[in-house]
PDB file of N, CA and C in Angstrom:
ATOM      1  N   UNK A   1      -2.634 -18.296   6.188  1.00  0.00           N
ATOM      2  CA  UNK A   1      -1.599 -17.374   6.600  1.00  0.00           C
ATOM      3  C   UNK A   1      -2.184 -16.415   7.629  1.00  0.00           C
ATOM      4  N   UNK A   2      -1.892 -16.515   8.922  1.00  0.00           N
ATOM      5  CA  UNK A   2      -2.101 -15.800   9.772  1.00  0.00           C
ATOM      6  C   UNK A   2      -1.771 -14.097  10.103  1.00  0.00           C
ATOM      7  N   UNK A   3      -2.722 -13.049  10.155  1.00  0.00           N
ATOM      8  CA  UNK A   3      -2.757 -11.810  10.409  1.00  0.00           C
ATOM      9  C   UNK A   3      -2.338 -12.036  11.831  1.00  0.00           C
ATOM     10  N   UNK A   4      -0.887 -10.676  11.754  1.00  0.00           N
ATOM     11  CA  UNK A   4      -0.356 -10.365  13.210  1.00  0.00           C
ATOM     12  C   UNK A   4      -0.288  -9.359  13.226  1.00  0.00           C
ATOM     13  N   UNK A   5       0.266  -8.746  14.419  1.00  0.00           N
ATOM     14  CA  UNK A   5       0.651  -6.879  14.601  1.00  0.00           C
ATOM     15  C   UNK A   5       1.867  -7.695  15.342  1.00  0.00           C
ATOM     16  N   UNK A   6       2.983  -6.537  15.338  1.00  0.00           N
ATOM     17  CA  UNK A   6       3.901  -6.441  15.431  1.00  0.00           C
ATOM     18  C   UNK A   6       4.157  -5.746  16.941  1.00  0.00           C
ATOM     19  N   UNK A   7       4.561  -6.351  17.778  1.00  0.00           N
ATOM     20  CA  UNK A   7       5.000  -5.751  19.209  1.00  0.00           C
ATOM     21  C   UNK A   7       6.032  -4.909  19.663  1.00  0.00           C
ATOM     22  N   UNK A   8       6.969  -5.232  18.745  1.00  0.00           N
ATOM     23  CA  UNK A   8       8.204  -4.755  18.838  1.00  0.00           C
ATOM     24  C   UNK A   8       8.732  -4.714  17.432  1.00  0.00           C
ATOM     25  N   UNK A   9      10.033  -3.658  17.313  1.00  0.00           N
ATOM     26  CA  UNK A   9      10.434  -3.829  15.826  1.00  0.00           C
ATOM     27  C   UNK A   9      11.216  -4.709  15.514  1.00  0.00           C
ATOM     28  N   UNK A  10      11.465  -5.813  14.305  1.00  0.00           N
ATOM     29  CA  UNK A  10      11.697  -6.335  14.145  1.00  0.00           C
ATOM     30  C   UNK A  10      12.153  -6.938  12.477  1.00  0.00           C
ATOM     31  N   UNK A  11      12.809  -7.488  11.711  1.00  0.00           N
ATOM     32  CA  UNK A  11      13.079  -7.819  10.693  1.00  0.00           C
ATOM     33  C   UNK A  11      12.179  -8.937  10.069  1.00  0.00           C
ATOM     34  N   UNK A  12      11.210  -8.960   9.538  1.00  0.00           N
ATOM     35  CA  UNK A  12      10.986 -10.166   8.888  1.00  0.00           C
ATOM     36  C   UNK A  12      10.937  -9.929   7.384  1.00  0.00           C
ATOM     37  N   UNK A  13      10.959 -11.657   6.739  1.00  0.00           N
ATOM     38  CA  UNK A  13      10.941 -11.389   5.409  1.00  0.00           C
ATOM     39  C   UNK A  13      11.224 -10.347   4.816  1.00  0.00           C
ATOM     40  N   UNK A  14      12.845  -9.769   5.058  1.00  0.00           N
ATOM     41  CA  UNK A  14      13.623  -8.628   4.555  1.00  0.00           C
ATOM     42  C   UNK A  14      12.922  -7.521   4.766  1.00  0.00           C
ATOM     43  N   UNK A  15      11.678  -7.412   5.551  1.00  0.00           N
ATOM     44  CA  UNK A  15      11.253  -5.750   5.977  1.00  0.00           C
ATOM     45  C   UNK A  15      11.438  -5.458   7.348  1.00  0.00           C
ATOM     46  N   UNK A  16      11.794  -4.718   7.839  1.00  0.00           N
ATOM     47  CA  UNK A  16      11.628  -4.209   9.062  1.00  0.00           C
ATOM     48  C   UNK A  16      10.466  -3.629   9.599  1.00  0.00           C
ATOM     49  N   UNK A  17      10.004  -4.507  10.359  1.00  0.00           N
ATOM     50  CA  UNK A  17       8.571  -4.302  10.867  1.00  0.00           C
ATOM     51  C   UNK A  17       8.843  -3.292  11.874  1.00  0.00           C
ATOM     52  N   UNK A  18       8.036  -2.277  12.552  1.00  0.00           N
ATOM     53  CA  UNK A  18       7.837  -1.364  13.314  1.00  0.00           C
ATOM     54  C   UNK A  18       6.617  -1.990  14.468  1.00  0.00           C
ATOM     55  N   UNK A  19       6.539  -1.286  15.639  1.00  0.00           N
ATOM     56  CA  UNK A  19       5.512  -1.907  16.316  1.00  0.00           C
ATOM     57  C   UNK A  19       4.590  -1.253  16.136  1.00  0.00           C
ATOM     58  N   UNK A  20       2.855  -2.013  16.287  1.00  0.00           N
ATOM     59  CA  UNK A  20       1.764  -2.008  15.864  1.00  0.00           C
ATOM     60  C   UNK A  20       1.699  -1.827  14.624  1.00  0.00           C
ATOM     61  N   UNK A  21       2.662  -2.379  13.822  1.00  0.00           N
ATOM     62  CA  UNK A  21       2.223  -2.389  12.213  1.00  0.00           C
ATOM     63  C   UNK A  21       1.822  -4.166  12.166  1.00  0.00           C
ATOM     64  N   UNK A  22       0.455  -4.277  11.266  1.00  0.00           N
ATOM     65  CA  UNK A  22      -0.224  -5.594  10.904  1.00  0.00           C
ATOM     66  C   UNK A  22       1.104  -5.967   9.685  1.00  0.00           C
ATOM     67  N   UNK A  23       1.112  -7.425   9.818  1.00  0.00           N
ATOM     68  CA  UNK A  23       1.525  -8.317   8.766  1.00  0.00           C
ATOM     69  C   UNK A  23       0.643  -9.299   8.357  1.00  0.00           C
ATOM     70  N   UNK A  24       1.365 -10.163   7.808  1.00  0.00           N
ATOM     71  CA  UNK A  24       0.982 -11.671   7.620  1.00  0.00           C
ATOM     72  C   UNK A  24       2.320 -12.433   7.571  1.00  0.00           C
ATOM     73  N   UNK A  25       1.658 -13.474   8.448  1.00  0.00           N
ATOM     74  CA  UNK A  25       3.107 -14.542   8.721  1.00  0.00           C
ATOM     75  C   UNK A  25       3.221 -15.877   7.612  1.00  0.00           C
ATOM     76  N   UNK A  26       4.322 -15.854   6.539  1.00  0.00           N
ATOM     77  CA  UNK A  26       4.263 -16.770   5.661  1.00  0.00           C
ATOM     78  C   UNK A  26       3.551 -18.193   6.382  1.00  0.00           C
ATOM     79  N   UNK A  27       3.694 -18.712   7.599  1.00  0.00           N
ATOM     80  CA  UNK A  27       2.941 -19.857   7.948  1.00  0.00           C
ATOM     81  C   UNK A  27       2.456 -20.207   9.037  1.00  0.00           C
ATOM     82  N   UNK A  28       1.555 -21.001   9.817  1.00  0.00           N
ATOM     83  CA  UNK A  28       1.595 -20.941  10.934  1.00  0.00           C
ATOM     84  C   UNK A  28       2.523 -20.879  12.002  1.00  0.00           C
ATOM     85  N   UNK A  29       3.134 -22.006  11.602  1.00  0.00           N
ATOM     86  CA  UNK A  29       4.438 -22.537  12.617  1.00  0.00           C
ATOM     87  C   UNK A  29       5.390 -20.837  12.587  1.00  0.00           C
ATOM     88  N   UNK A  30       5.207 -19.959  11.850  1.00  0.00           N
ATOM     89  CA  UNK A  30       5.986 -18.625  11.991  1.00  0.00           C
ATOM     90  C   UNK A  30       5.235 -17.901  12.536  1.00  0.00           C
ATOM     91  N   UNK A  31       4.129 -17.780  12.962  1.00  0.00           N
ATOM     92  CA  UNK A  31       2.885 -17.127  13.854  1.00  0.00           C
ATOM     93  C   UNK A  31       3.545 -17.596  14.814  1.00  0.00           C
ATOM     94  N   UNK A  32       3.402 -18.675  15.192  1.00  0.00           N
ATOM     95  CA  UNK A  32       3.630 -19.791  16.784  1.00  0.00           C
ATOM     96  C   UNK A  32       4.948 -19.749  17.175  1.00  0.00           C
ATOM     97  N   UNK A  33       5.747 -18.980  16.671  1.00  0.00           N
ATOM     98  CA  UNK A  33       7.563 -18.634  16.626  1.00  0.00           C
ATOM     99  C   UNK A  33       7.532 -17.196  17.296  1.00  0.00           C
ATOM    100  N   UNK A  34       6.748 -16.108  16.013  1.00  0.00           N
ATOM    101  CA  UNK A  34       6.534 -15.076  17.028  1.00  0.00           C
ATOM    102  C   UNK A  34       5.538 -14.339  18.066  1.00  0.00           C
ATOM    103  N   UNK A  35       4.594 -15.509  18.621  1.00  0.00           N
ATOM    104  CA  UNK A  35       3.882 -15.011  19.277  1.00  0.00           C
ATOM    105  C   UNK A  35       4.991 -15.510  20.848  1.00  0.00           C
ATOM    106  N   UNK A  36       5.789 -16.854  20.351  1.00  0.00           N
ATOM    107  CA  UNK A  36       6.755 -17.430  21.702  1.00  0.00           C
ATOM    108  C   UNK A  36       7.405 -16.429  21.669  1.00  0.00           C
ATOM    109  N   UNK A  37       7.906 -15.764  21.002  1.00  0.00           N
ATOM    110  CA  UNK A  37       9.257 -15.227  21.039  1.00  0.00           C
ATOM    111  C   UNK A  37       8.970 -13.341  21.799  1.00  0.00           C
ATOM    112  N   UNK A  38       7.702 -13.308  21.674  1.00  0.00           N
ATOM    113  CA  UNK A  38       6.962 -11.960  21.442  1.00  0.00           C
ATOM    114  C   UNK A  38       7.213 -11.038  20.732  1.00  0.00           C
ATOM    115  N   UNK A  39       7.406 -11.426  20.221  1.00  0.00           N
ATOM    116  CA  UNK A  39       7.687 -10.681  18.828  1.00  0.00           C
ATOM    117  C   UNK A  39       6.511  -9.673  17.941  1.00  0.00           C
ATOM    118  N   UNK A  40       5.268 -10.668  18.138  1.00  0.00           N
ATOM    119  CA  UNK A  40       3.792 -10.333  18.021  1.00  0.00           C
ATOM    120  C   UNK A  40       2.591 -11.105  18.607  1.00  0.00           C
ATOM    121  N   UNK A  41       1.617  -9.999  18.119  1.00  0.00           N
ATOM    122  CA  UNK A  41       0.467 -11.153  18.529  1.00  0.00           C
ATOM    123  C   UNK A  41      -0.724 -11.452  17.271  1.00  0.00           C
ATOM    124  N   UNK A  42      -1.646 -11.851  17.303  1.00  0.00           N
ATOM    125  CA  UNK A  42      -2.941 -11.864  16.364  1.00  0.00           C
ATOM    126  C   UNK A  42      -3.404 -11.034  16.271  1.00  0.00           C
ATOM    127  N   UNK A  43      -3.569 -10.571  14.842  1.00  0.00           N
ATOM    128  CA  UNK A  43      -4.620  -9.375  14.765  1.00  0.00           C
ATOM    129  C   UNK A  43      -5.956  -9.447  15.004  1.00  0.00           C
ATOM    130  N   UNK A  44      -7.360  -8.648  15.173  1.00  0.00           N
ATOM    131  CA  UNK A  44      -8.599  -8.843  15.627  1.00  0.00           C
ATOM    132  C   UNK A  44      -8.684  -9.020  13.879  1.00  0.00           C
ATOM    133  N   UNK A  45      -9.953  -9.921  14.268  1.00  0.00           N
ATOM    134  CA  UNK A  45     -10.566 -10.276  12.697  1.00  0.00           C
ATOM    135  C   UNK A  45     -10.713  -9.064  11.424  1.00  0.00           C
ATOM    136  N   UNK A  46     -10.636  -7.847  11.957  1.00  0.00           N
ATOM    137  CA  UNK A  46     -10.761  -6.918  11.364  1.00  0.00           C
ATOM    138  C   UNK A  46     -10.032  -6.106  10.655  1.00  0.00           C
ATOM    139  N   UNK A  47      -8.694  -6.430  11.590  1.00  0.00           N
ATOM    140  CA  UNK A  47      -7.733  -6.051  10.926  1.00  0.00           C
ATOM    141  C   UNK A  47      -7.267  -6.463   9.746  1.00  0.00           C
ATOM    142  N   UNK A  48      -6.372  -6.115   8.818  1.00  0.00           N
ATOM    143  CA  UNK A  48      -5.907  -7.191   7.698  1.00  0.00           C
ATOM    144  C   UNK A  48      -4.304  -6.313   7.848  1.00  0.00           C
ATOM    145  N   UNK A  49      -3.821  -7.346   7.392  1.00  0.00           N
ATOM    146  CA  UNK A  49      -2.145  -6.902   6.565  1.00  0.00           C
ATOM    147  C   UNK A  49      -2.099  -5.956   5.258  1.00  0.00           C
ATOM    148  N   UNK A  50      -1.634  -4.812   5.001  1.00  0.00           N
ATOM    149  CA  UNK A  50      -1.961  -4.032   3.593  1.00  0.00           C
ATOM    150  C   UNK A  50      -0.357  -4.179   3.656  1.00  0.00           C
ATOM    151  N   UNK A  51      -0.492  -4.031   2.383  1.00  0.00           N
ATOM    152  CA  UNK A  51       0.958  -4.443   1.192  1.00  0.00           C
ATOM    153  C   UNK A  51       1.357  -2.620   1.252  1.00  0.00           C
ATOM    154  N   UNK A  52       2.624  -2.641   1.304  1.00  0.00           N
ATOM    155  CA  UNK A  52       3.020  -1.602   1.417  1.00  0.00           C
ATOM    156  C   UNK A  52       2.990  -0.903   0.094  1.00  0.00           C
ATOM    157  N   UNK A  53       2.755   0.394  -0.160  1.00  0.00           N
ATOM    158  CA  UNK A  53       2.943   1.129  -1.636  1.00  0.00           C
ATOM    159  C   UNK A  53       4.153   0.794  -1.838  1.00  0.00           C
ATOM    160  N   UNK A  54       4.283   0.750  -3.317  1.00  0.00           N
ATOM    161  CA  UNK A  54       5.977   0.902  -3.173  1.00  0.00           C
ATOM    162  C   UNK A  54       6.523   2.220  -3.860  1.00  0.00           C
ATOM    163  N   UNK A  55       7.723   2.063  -3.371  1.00  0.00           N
ATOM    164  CA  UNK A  55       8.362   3.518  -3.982  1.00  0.00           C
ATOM    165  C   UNK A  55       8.128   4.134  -5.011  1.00  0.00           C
ATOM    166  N   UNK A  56       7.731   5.095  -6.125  1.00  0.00           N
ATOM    167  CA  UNK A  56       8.153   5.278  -7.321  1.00  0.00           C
ATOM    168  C   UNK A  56       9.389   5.230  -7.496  1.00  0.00           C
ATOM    169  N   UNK A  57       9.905   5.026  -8.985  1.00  0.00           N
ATOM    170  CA  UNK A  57      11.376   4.955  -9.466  1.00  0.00           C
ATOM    171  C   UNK A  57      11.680   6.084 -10.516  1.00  0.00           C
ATOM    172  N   UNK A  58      13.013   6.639 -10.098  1.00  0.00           N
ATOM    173  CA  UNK A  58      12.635   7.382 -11.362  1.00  0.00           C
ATOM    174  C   UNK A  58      13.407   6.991 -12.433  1.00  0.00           C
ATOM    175  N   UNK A  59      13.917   5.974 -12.803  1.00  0.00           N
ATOM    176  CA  UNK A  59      14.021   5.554 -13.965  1.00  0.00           C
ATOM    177  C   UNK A  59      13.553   3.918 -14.305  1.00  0.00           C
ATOM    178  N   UNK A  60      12.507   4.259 -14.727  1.00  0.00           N
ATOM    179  CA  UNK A  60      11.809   2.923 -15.243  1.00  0.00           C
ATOM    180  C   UNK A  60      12.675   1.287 -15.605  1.00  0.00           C
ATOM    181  N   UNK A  61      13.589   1.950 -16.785  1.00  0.00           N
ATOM    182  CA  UNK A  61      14.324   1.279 -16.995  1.00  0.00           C
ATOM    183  C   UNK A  61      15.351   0.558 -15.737  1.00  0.00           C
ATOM    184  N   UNK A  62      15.876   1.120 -15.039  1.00  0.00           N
ATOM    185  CA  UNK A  62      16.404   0.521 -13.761  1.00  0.00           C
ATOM    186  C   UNK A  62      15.734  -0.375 -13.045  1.00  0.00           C
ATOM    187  N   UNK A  63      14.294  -0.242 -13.013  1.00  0.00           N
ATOM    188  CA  UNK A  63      13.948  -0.998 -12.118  1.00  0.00           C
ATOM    189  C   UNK A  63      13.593  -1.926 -12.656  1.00  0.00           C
ATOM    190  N   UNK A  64      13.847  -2.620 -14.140  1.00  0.00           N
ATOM    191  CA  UNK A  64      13.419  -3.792 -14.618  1.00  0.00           C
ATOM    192  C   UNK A  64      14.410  -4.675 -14.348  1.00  0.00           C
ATOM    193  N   UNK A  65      15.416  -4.522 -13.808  1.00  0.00           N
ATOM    194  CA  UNK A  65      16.354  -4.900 -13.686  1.00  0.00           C
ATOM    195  C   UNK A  65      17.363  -5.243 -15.135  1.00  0.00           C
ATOM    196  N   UNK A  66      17.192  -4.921 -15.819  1.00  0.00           N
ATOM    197  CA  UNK A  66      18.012  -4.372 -17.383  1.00  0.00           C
ATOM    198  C   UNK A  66      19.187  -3.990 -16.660  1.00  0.00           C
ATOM    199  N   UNK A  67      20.260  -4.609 -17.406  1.00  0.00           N
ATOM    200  CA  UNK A  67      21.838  -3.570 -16.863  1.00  0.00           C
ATOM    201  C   UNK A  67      21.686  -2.176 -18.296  1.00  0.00           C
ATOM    202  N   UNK A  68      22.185  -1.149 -17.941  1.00  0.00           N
ATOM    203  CA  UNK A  68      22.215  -0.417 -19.180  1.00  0.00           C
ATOM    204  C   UNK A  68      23.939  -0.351 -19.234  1.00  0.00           C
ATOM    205  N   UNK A  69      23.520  -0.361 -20.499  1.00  0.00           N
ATOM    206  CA  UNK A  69      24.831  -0.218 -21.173  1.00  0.00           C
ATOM    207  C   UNK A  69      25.410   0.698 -21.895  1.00  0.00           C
ATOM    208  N   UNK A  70      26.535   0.973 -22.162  1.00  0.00           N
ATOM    209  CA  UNK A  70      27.239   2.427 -22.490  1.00  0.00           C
ATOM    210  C   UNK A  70      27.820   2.061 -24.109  1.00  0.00           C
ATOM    211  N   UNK A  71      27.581   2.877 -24.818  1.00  0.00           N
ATOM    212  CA  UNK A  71      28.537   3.277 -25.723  1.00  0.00           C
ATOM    213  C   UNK A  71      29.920   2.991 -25.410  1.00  0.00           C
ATOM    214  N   UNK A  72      30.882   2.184 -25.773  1.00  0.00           N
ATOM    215  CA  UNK A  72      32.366   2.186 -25.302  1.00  0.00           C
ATOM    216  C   UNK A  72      33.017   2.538 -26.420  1.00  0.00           C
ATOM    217  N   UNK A  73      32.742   2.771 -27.709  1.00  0.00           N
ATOM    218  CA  UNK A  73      33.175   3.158 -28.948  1.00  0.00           C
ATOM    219  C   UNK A  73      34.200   4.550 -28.931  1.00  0.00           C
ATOM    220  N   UNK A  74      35.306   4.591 -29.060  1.00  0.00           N
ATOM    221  CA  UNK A  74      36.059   5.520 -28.896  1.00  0.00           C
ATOM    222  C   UNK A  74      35.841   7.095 -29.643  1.00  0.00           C
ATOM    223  N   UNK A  75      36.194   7.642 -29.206  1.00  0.00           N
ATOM    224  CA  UNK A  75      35.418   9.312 -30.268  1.00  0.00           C
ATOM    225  C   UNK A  75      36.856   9.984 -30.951  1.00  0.00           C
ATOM    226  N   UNK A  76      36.148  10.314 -32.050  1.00  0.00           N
ATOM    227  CA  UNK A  76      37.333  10.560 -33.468  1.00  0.00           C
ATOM    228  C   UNK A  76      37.560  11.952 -33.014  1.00  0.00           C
TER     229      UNK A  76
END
């Protein structure tokens, strides 16, 4: 999986890339798509792709994807 930077902003794999932010391209043939397209280029060996932090949540439970559910029981 090929290390790129990003030239321009752009959407991949549901993120919106910004320019000069490093990725990684799920495959070659998607390297060789956006280096035609210019989209990006190769990163120097040094660079690497870092995984973005992700958000905190503030309710745990939500983000397990659990539906929560309500009491529907009528009140006396």
């Amino acid at each position: 999986m090929p290390d790129m930077i990003a030239l321009k902003a752009f959407r991949y794999r549901g993120k919106l890339l910004q320019p000069d932010e490093p990725f990684e391209a799920l495959t070659s043939g998607h390297a060789r798509v956006h280096r035609a397209l210019g989209n990006a280029h190769d990163a120097p060996a040094k660079a690497k792709a870092k995984p973005r932090a992700a958000k905190p949540q503030d309710d745990p439970s939500a983000a397990s994807g659990e539906y929560l559910r309500r009491d529907m029981r009528a009140e006396d």
